[in-house]
Coordinates of C-alpha atoms in Angstrom, one line a residue:
F687 CA -29.7 -25.5 -12.1
T688 CA -32.1 -24.9 -9.2
D689 CA -30.6 -25.9 -5.8
G690 CA -32.7 -28.7 -4.4
A691 CA -34.8 -29.6 -8.1
A692 CA -34.1 -32.4 -10.0
D693 CA -31.9 -34.1 -7.4
T694 CA -29.4 -31.2 -7.8
T695 CA -27.4 -29.1 -5.0
V696 CA -26.3 -25.6 -6.2
G697 CA -23.8 -24.4 -3.3
T698 CA -22.4 -20.7 -4.0
E699 CA -19.7 -19.1 -1.5
K700 CA -17.2 -16.0 -1.8
K701 CA -13.7 -17.1 -0.5
A702 CA -9.9 -16.4 -1.5
C703 CA -8.6 -17.3 -4.9
P704 CA -7.0 -20.2 -5.4
A705 CA -4.1 -18.6 -6.9
D706 CA -4.0 -15.4 -4.5
A707 CA -5.1 -15.6 -1.0
A708 CA -5.6 -11.9 -1.2
Q709 CA -7.8 -11.5 -3.7
S710 CA -11.6 -12.8 -3.4
C711 CA -13.4 -15.2 -5.9
Y712 CA -16.8 -16.7 -6.0
W713 CA -16.7 -20.4 -6.1
V714 CA -19.9 -22.4 -7.3
T715 CA -20.5 -25.8 -7.2
I716 CA -23.3 -27.9 -8.9
T717 CA -23.8 -31.3 -7.6
R718 CA -26.5 -33.6 -9.7
V719 CA -27.4 -37.1 -9.4
V720 CA -27.5 -38.3 -12.9
P721 CA -30.0 -41.1 -13.8
I722 CA -28.4 -44.3 -15.2
N723 CA -30.1 -46.9 -17.1
L724 CA -28.5 -49.6 -19.4
V725 CA -25.0 -49.9 -17.2
R726 CA -26.9 -51.3 -14.7
L727 CA -26.6 -55.0 -16.9
V728 CA -23.0 -54.6 -16.4
G729 CA -23.4 -54.5 -12.8
F730 CA -22.7 -50.8 -12.3
N731 CA -25.6 -49.3 -9.5
G732 CA -23.9 -45.8 -9.0
D733 CA -23.8 -44.1 -5.8
A734 CA -27.1 -42.7 -4.9
D735 CA -30.8 -43.0 -5.0
L736 CA -32.8 -40.7 -7.5
S737 CA -35.7 -38.9 -5.6
G738 CA -38.5 -40.7 -7.9
G739 CA -36.8 -43.9 -7.5
G740 CA -34.0 -45.6 -9.1
R741 CA -30.3 -45.6 -8.9
G742 CA -27.9 -42.7 -10.1
Q743 CA -24.4 -41.3 -10.2
T744 CA -23.3 -38.1 -8.8
V745 CA -21.7 -35.6 -10.6
S746 CA -20.1 -32.6 -9.5
S747 CA -18.6 -29.3 -11.1
L748 CA -16.6 -26.5 -9.7
A749 CA -16.4 -22.9 -11.7
I750 CA -14.4 -20.4 -9.9
A751 CA -14.9 -16.6 -11.2
S752 CA -12.9 -13.4 -9.5
S753 CA -13.6 -9.2 -10.2
K754 CA -10.9 -8.0 -12.7
F755 CA -10.0 -4.3 -11.4
D756 CA -8.3 -1.8 -13.3
P757 CA -4.3 -2.7 -13.0
S758 CA -3.1 0.4 -12.2
T759 CA -1.7 1.4 -8.8
F760 CA -1.6 3.9 -6.7
C761 CA 1.5 6.6 -6.5
I762 CA -0.4 8.1 -3.7
L763 CA -3.2 6.4 -1.3
A764 CA -4.8 9.1 1.2
L765 CA -6.4 6.6 3.7
A766 CA -8.5 9.9 5.1
S767 CA -9.4 8.4 8.1
G768 CA -12.2 10.8 8.4
G769 CA -14.3 9.4 6.5
A770 CA -15.6 10.4 3.0
S771 CA -16.5 14.0 3.5
V772 CA -13.0 14.6 4.2
T773 CA -10.7 15.8 1.8
G774 CA -8.2 13.4 1.3
I775 CA -6.3 15.0 -1.9
E776 CA -6.2 18.5 -2.6
T777 CA -3.9 20.6 -4.8
K778 CA -3.5 24.0 -5.4
G779 CA -1.9 26.2 -8.1
G780 CA 1.4 24.9 -9.7
G781 CA 1.6 24.7 -13.5
G782 CA 2.4 21.7 -15.6
T783 CA 1.4 18.1 -14.6
P784 CA 3.4 17.5 -11.8
F785 CA 1.4 14.2 -11.2
A786 CA 2.2 12.4 -14.6
G787 CA 2.4 9.0 -14.7
C788 CA 1.0 8.8 -10.9
R789 CA -2.5 7.7 -10.0
L790 CA -4.1 9.2 -7.2
G791 CA -6.6 7.6 -4.1
T792 CA -7.9 8.3 -1.5
N793 CA -11.5 7.3 0.5
G794 CA -12.2 10.9 1.2
K795 CA -12.9 13.6 -1.8
A796 CA -10.3 14.7 -4.4
S797 CA -10.2 18.1 -5.3
C798 CA -7.5 20.0 -7.9
N799 CA -8.1 23.9 -8.4
Q800 CA -5.7 23.2 -11.8
R801 CA -5.4 20.3 -14.0
Q802 CA -2.1 18.1 -12.5
G803 CA -1.7 15.8 -15.3
A804 CA -2.4 12.1 -13.2
D805 CA -3.1 9.3 -15.1
S806 CA -6.5 8.9 -13.0
V807 CA -7.8 9.4 -9.6
N808 CA -10.3 7.2 -7.3
A809 CA -11.9 9.2 -4.6
S810 CA -15.2 9.0 -2.3
N811 CA -17.2 11.7 -5.0
K812 CA -16.3 13.0 -8.3
P813 CA -12.9 14.3 -8.4
S814 CA -12.5 17.5 -10.3
G815 CA -9.3 18.8 -12.3
C816 CA -6.8 16.3 -11.1
T817 CA -6.2 14.5 -14.6
G818 CA -5.4 16.0 -18.1
T819 CA -5.7 19.3 -19.8
G820 CA -9.4 18.7 -20.7
S821 CA -12.7 17.9 -20.3
A822 CA -12.5 14.6 -21.8
D823 CA -9.6 13.6 -18.8
D824 CA -11.9 13.8 -16.5
A825 CA -13.7 10.2 -17.3
K826 CA -10.3 9.2 -16.0
D827 CA -12.0 9.9 -12.6
K828 CA -14.0 7.3 -10.7
V829 CA -16.0 7.2 -7.5
N830 CA -15.0 4.4 -5.3
S831 CA -17.4 1.7 -4.7
S832 CA -15.8 0.7 -1.7
P833 CA -13.4 2.0 0.7
L834 CA -9.7 1.3 -0.6
E835 CA -7.9 -1.0 1.8
D836 CA -5.0 -0.3 3.6
P837 CA -2.5 -3.0 2.2
Y838 CA 0.8 -2.8 4.6
I839 CA -1.2 -2.3 7.9
G840 CA -0.3 -5.9 8.7
L841 CA 3.3 -5.5 8.5
K842 CA 2.7 -3.6 12.1
D843 CA 3.0 -7.1 13.2
K844 CA 6.5 -7.6 12.5
I845 CA 7.4 -4.7 14.5
P846 CA 9.7 -6.4 17.7
P847 CA 8.8 -5.6 21.0
N848 CA 9.8 -2.6 22.5
P849 CA 13.2 -3.0 24.5
C850 CA 14.1 -0.1 25.5
T851 CA 13.7 0.9 29.0
S852 CA 15.0 4.6 28.7
Y853 CA 15.1 7.1 26.4
S854 CA 17.6 9.6 25.5
E855 CA 18.9 11.3 22.3
T856 CA 21.7 9.4 20.1
K857 CA 24.2 11.7 18.4
L858 CA 25.8 10.2 15.0
N859 CA 28.9 11.9 14.2
A860 CA 29.6 13.2 10.8
G861 CA 31.2 10.6 8.5
S862 CA 29.9 7.8 10.7
T863 CA 28.2 4.8 8.9
I864 CA 25.4 2.4 10.1
A865 CA 26.0 -1.0 9.4
L866 CA 22.9 -2.7 8.9
S867 CA 22.7 -6.9 9.5
S868 CA 20.0 -9.5 10.4
L869 CA 19.2 -8.0 13.5
P870 CA 17.2 -4.6 13.7
K871 CA 19.6 -1.4 14.8
T872 CA 17.9 -0.3 17.6
Y873 CA 17.6 3.4 19.0
C874 CA 15.7 4.7 22.3
G875 CA 14.7 7.9 21.7
N876 CA 15.4 10.9 19.2
V877 CA 18.1 10.2 16.6
S878 CA 20.3 13.8 15.7
L879 CA 23.0 13.9 12.7
K880 CA 25.9 15.9 13.2
G881 CA 27.2 15.7 9.8
D882 CA 26.4 13.4 7.1
V883 CA 26.2 9.9 7.7
S884 CA 25.9 6.8 5.4
I885 CA 24.0 3.3 5.6
S886 CA 26.1 0.0 4.4
G887 CA 24.4 -3.7 4.5
N888 CA 20.6 -4.5 4.3
G889 CA 18.4 -4.7 7.2
V890 CA 16.0 -2.4 9.4
I891 CA 16.8 0.7 11.6
I892 CA 13.8 0.9 14.4
I893 CA 13.3 4.1 16.7
Y894 CA 11.2 3.9 19.5
N895 CA 9.1 6.9 20.9
G896 CA 11.8 9.2 19.0
T897 CA 12.3 11.3 16.0
L898 CA 14.9 11.4 13.3
N899 CA 16.0 14.9 13.2
L900 CA 18.5 15.6 9.9
S901 CA 19.6 18.6 11.3
G902 CA 20.5 20.1 7.8
N903 CA 22.6 16.6 6.6
K904 CA 22.1 13.7 4.6
L905 CA 21.8 10.5 5.8
T906 CA 22.4 8.4 2.4
S907 CA 22.2 4.2 1.8
G908 CA 25.1 2.8 0.1
V909 CA 25.8 0.9 -3.4
G910 CA 23.5 -2.4 -2.7
S911 CA 22.3 -1.4 0.5
G912 CA 18.7 -1.1 1.4
V913 CA 17.2 0.1 4.6
T914 CA 13.6 0.4 6.2
I915 CA 13.3 2.9 9.2
I916 CA 10.3 2.0 11.4
F917 CA 9.1 4.5 13.8
A918 CA 7.3 2.9 16.9
G919 CA 6.6 3.1 20.5
S920 CA 3.5 3.9 22.7
N921 CA 4.3 7.5 22.7
P922 CA 2.4 8.9 19.9
S923 CA 3.4 12.7 20.1
K924 CA 7.0 11.4 19.8
T925 CA 6.4 8.5 17.1
V926 CA 6.9 10.5 14.0
V927 CA 8.8 10.6 10.9
P928 CA 11.9 12.5 10.2
N929 CA 12.1 16.2 10.5
G930 CA 14.7 19.0 10.4
K931 CA 16.0 20.3 7.3
G932 CA 18.6 18.0 5.1
T933 CA 18.2 15.0 2.7
L934 CA 16.8 11.6 3.3
D935 CA 18.6 9.6 0.3
I936 CA 17.2 6.1 1.1
A937 CA 16.8 2.9 -0.9
A938 CA 14.3 0.1 0.7
P939 CA 15.5 -3.6 0.6
K940 CA 14.6 -5.5 -2.1
S941 CA 13.7 -8.6 -0.3
G942 CA 12.6 -9.8 3.0
D943 CA 9.9 -9.0 5.4
W944 CA 10.0 -5.4 4.7
S945 CA 11.1 -5.5 0.7
G946 CA 10.2 -2.1 -0.5
V947 CA 9.4 -0.7 2.6
A948 CA 11.8 2.3 2.9
I949 CA 9.6 4.4 5.8
Y950 CA 7.0 2.5 7.8
T951 CA 5.3 4.6 10.9
D952 CA 3.3 2.2 13.2
P953 CA -0.2 2.0 12.2
T954 CA -1.1 1.3 16.0
N955 CA -1.0 4.8 17.1
K956 CA -3.8 6.3 15.6
T957 CA -3.7 10.1 16.5
L958 CA -3.1 12.4 13.3
Y959 CA 0.0 14.4 13.2
S960 CA 0.8 16.9 10.6
Y961 CA 3.8 16.6 8.3
T962 CA 4.9 20.0 6.0
E963 CA 7.5 18.9 3.7
N964 CA 8.8 22.1 1.8
G965 CA 11.7 21.4 0.1
G966 CA 15.1 23.2 0.1
N967 CA 13.3 24.8 3.7
S968 CA 12.9 21.3 5.4
I969 CA 14.0 17.4 4.4
S970 CA 14.5 17.0 1.1
W971 CA 13.1 13.5 -0.3
N972 CA 14.9 10.9 -2.3
V973 CA 13.3 7.4 -1.6
S974 CA 13.3 4.7 -3.4
G975 CA 10.8 2.3 -1.9
L976 CA 7.5 3.1 0.4
I977 CA 7.0 6.1 2.6
Y978 CA 4.1 4.9 4.9
M979 CA 2.6 7.1 7.4
P980 CA -1.1 6.3 7.7
Y981 CA -2.1 9.4 10.3
A982 CA -0.2 11.9 8.7
T983 CA -2.1 14.9 7.4
T984 CA 0.8 15.9 4.8
T985 CA 1.3 19.0 2.8
F986 CA 3.9 18.5 0.2
N987 CA 5.6 21.4 -1.4
G988 CA 8.7 19.9 -3.1
D989 CA 10.0 17.3 -5.6
V990 CA 10.1 13.8 -4.7
N991 CA 13.0 12.1 -6.2
R992 CA 14.4 8.4 -6.1
A993 CA 17.7 7.5 -4.1
T994 CA 20.8 7.9 -5.6
N995 CA 21.4 4.7 -5.4
G996 CA 17.8 3.1 -5.7
L997 CA 15.4 2.3 -8.3
D998 CA 12.3 4.1 -9.8
C999 CA 10.1 3.2 -7.4
F1000 CA 7.7 5.4 -5.3
A1001 CA 4.7 4.9 -3.0
L1002 CA 3.4 7.3 -0.5
V1003 CA 0.6 6.5 2.0
V1004 CA -0.9 8.9 4.2
D1005 CA -4.2 10.3 6.0
T1006 CA -4.4 13.3 3.7
F1007 CA -2.5 14.6 0.8
R1008 CA -2.1 18.5 0.4
S1009 CA -0.2 20.4 -2.6
N1010 CA -0.1 24.0 -2.7
G1011 CA 1.8 23.8 -6.0
G1012 CA 5.7 23.4 -5.8
V1013 CA 5.7 19.8 -5.7
K1014 CA 6.7 17.7 -8.5
L1015 CA 6.9 13.9 -8.6
L1016 CA 10.4 12.9 -10.2
E1017 CA 9.8 9.3 -9.7
H1018 CA 7.4 6.8 -10.7
Q1019 CA 6.7 2.8 -10.5
S1020 CA 8.5 1.7 -13.5
A1021 CA 11.1 -0.3 -11.3
C1022 CA 8.7 -1.5 -8.5
A1023 CA 8.8 -5.1 -9.4
E1024 CA 12.6 -5.2 -9.1
A1025 CA 12.7 -3.0 -6.2
G1026 CA 10.7 -5.4 -4.0
L1027 CA 7.5 -3.4 -3.7
T1028 CA 3.9 -4.5 -4.5
P1029 CA 2.5 -1.0 -4.6
P1030 CA -1.1 0.0 -3.3
K1031 CA -4.2 -0.8 -5.6
G1032 CA -7.7 -0.4 -6.0
G1033 CA -10.6 0.4 -8.3
I1034 CA -13.8 -0.1 -9.6
A1035 CA -14.3 -3.8 -10.4
Q1036 CA -14.8 -4.2 -14.5
R1037 CA -16.1 -7.4 -14.8
Q1038 CA -16.4 -11.0 -13.6
A1039 CA -13.8 -13.4 -15.5
L1040 CA -13.7 -17.1 -15.4
V1041 CA -10.4 -18.5 -13.5
Q1042 CA -11.1 -22.1 -12.8

């Protein structure tokens, strides 16, 4: 059908899909004035004039199609704010397949000096050596046709306004419990553990302009408990993720605004900061849910496991990710639906498919 010919109008538009507002669809509407002849004998005169004379009836049809993507999701997404020339994912050394069952994605380069066993890798260039054990596995590696999106940046609008007027360190004594409720548990300044601390209930902990220092201790969410720890504030140098040697053993909430999110750092502060996880020499990450640090240049050298009281669900969003050989992912995304998290997605459109 040609727009403007034979009493035909063809309209095309790219907008949200009818069943998924987060995905774009191609909408095509074809409208034609069809000639009517014998039906006029019974008094039906149609609704429009034909361009060549006579009367006709307007008939319209709508077709909607969408791009179908690889259904896999990323367990590690490195946004690489520095651009496509930056190395977003780099792994060095280490035997075995530490990233088995994990799909890696970055808006920068990806480089692995040894096969890491990842399911596949999306990067700004053709990745090297990150997937299986043979050259045939390189076919799993893909070059991004467009930047991978940050699906969690909009959560920043759900962070409450900063109520703090002053900042001082809060010390949590050994054996104490942080009881969560529908109202956020707010701390102004640094939070330090003086012993093992537990979390009960479901809700949000917000630390404004401060750090969480485990000080060699353990912070644990209890059975049936879900917590999102948010780092926010106007001072980028102090708005950082947990530090100090110890164990962070938490599971994210399974519902609500922060469903599936265990750690969230406010992306409003765009200053890059470095973060290193050295296993037993720093924080041990036993986390079920999303760890969101979009401006962290990270180095992981220790294992990542699920929470004691959590499900098998893990996603890490950072600026850049590096492993020096000691890291191993001991959890994957087999239970993310139950855990309330939609992991980051991306990939190259494989085909167009009619959806309506």
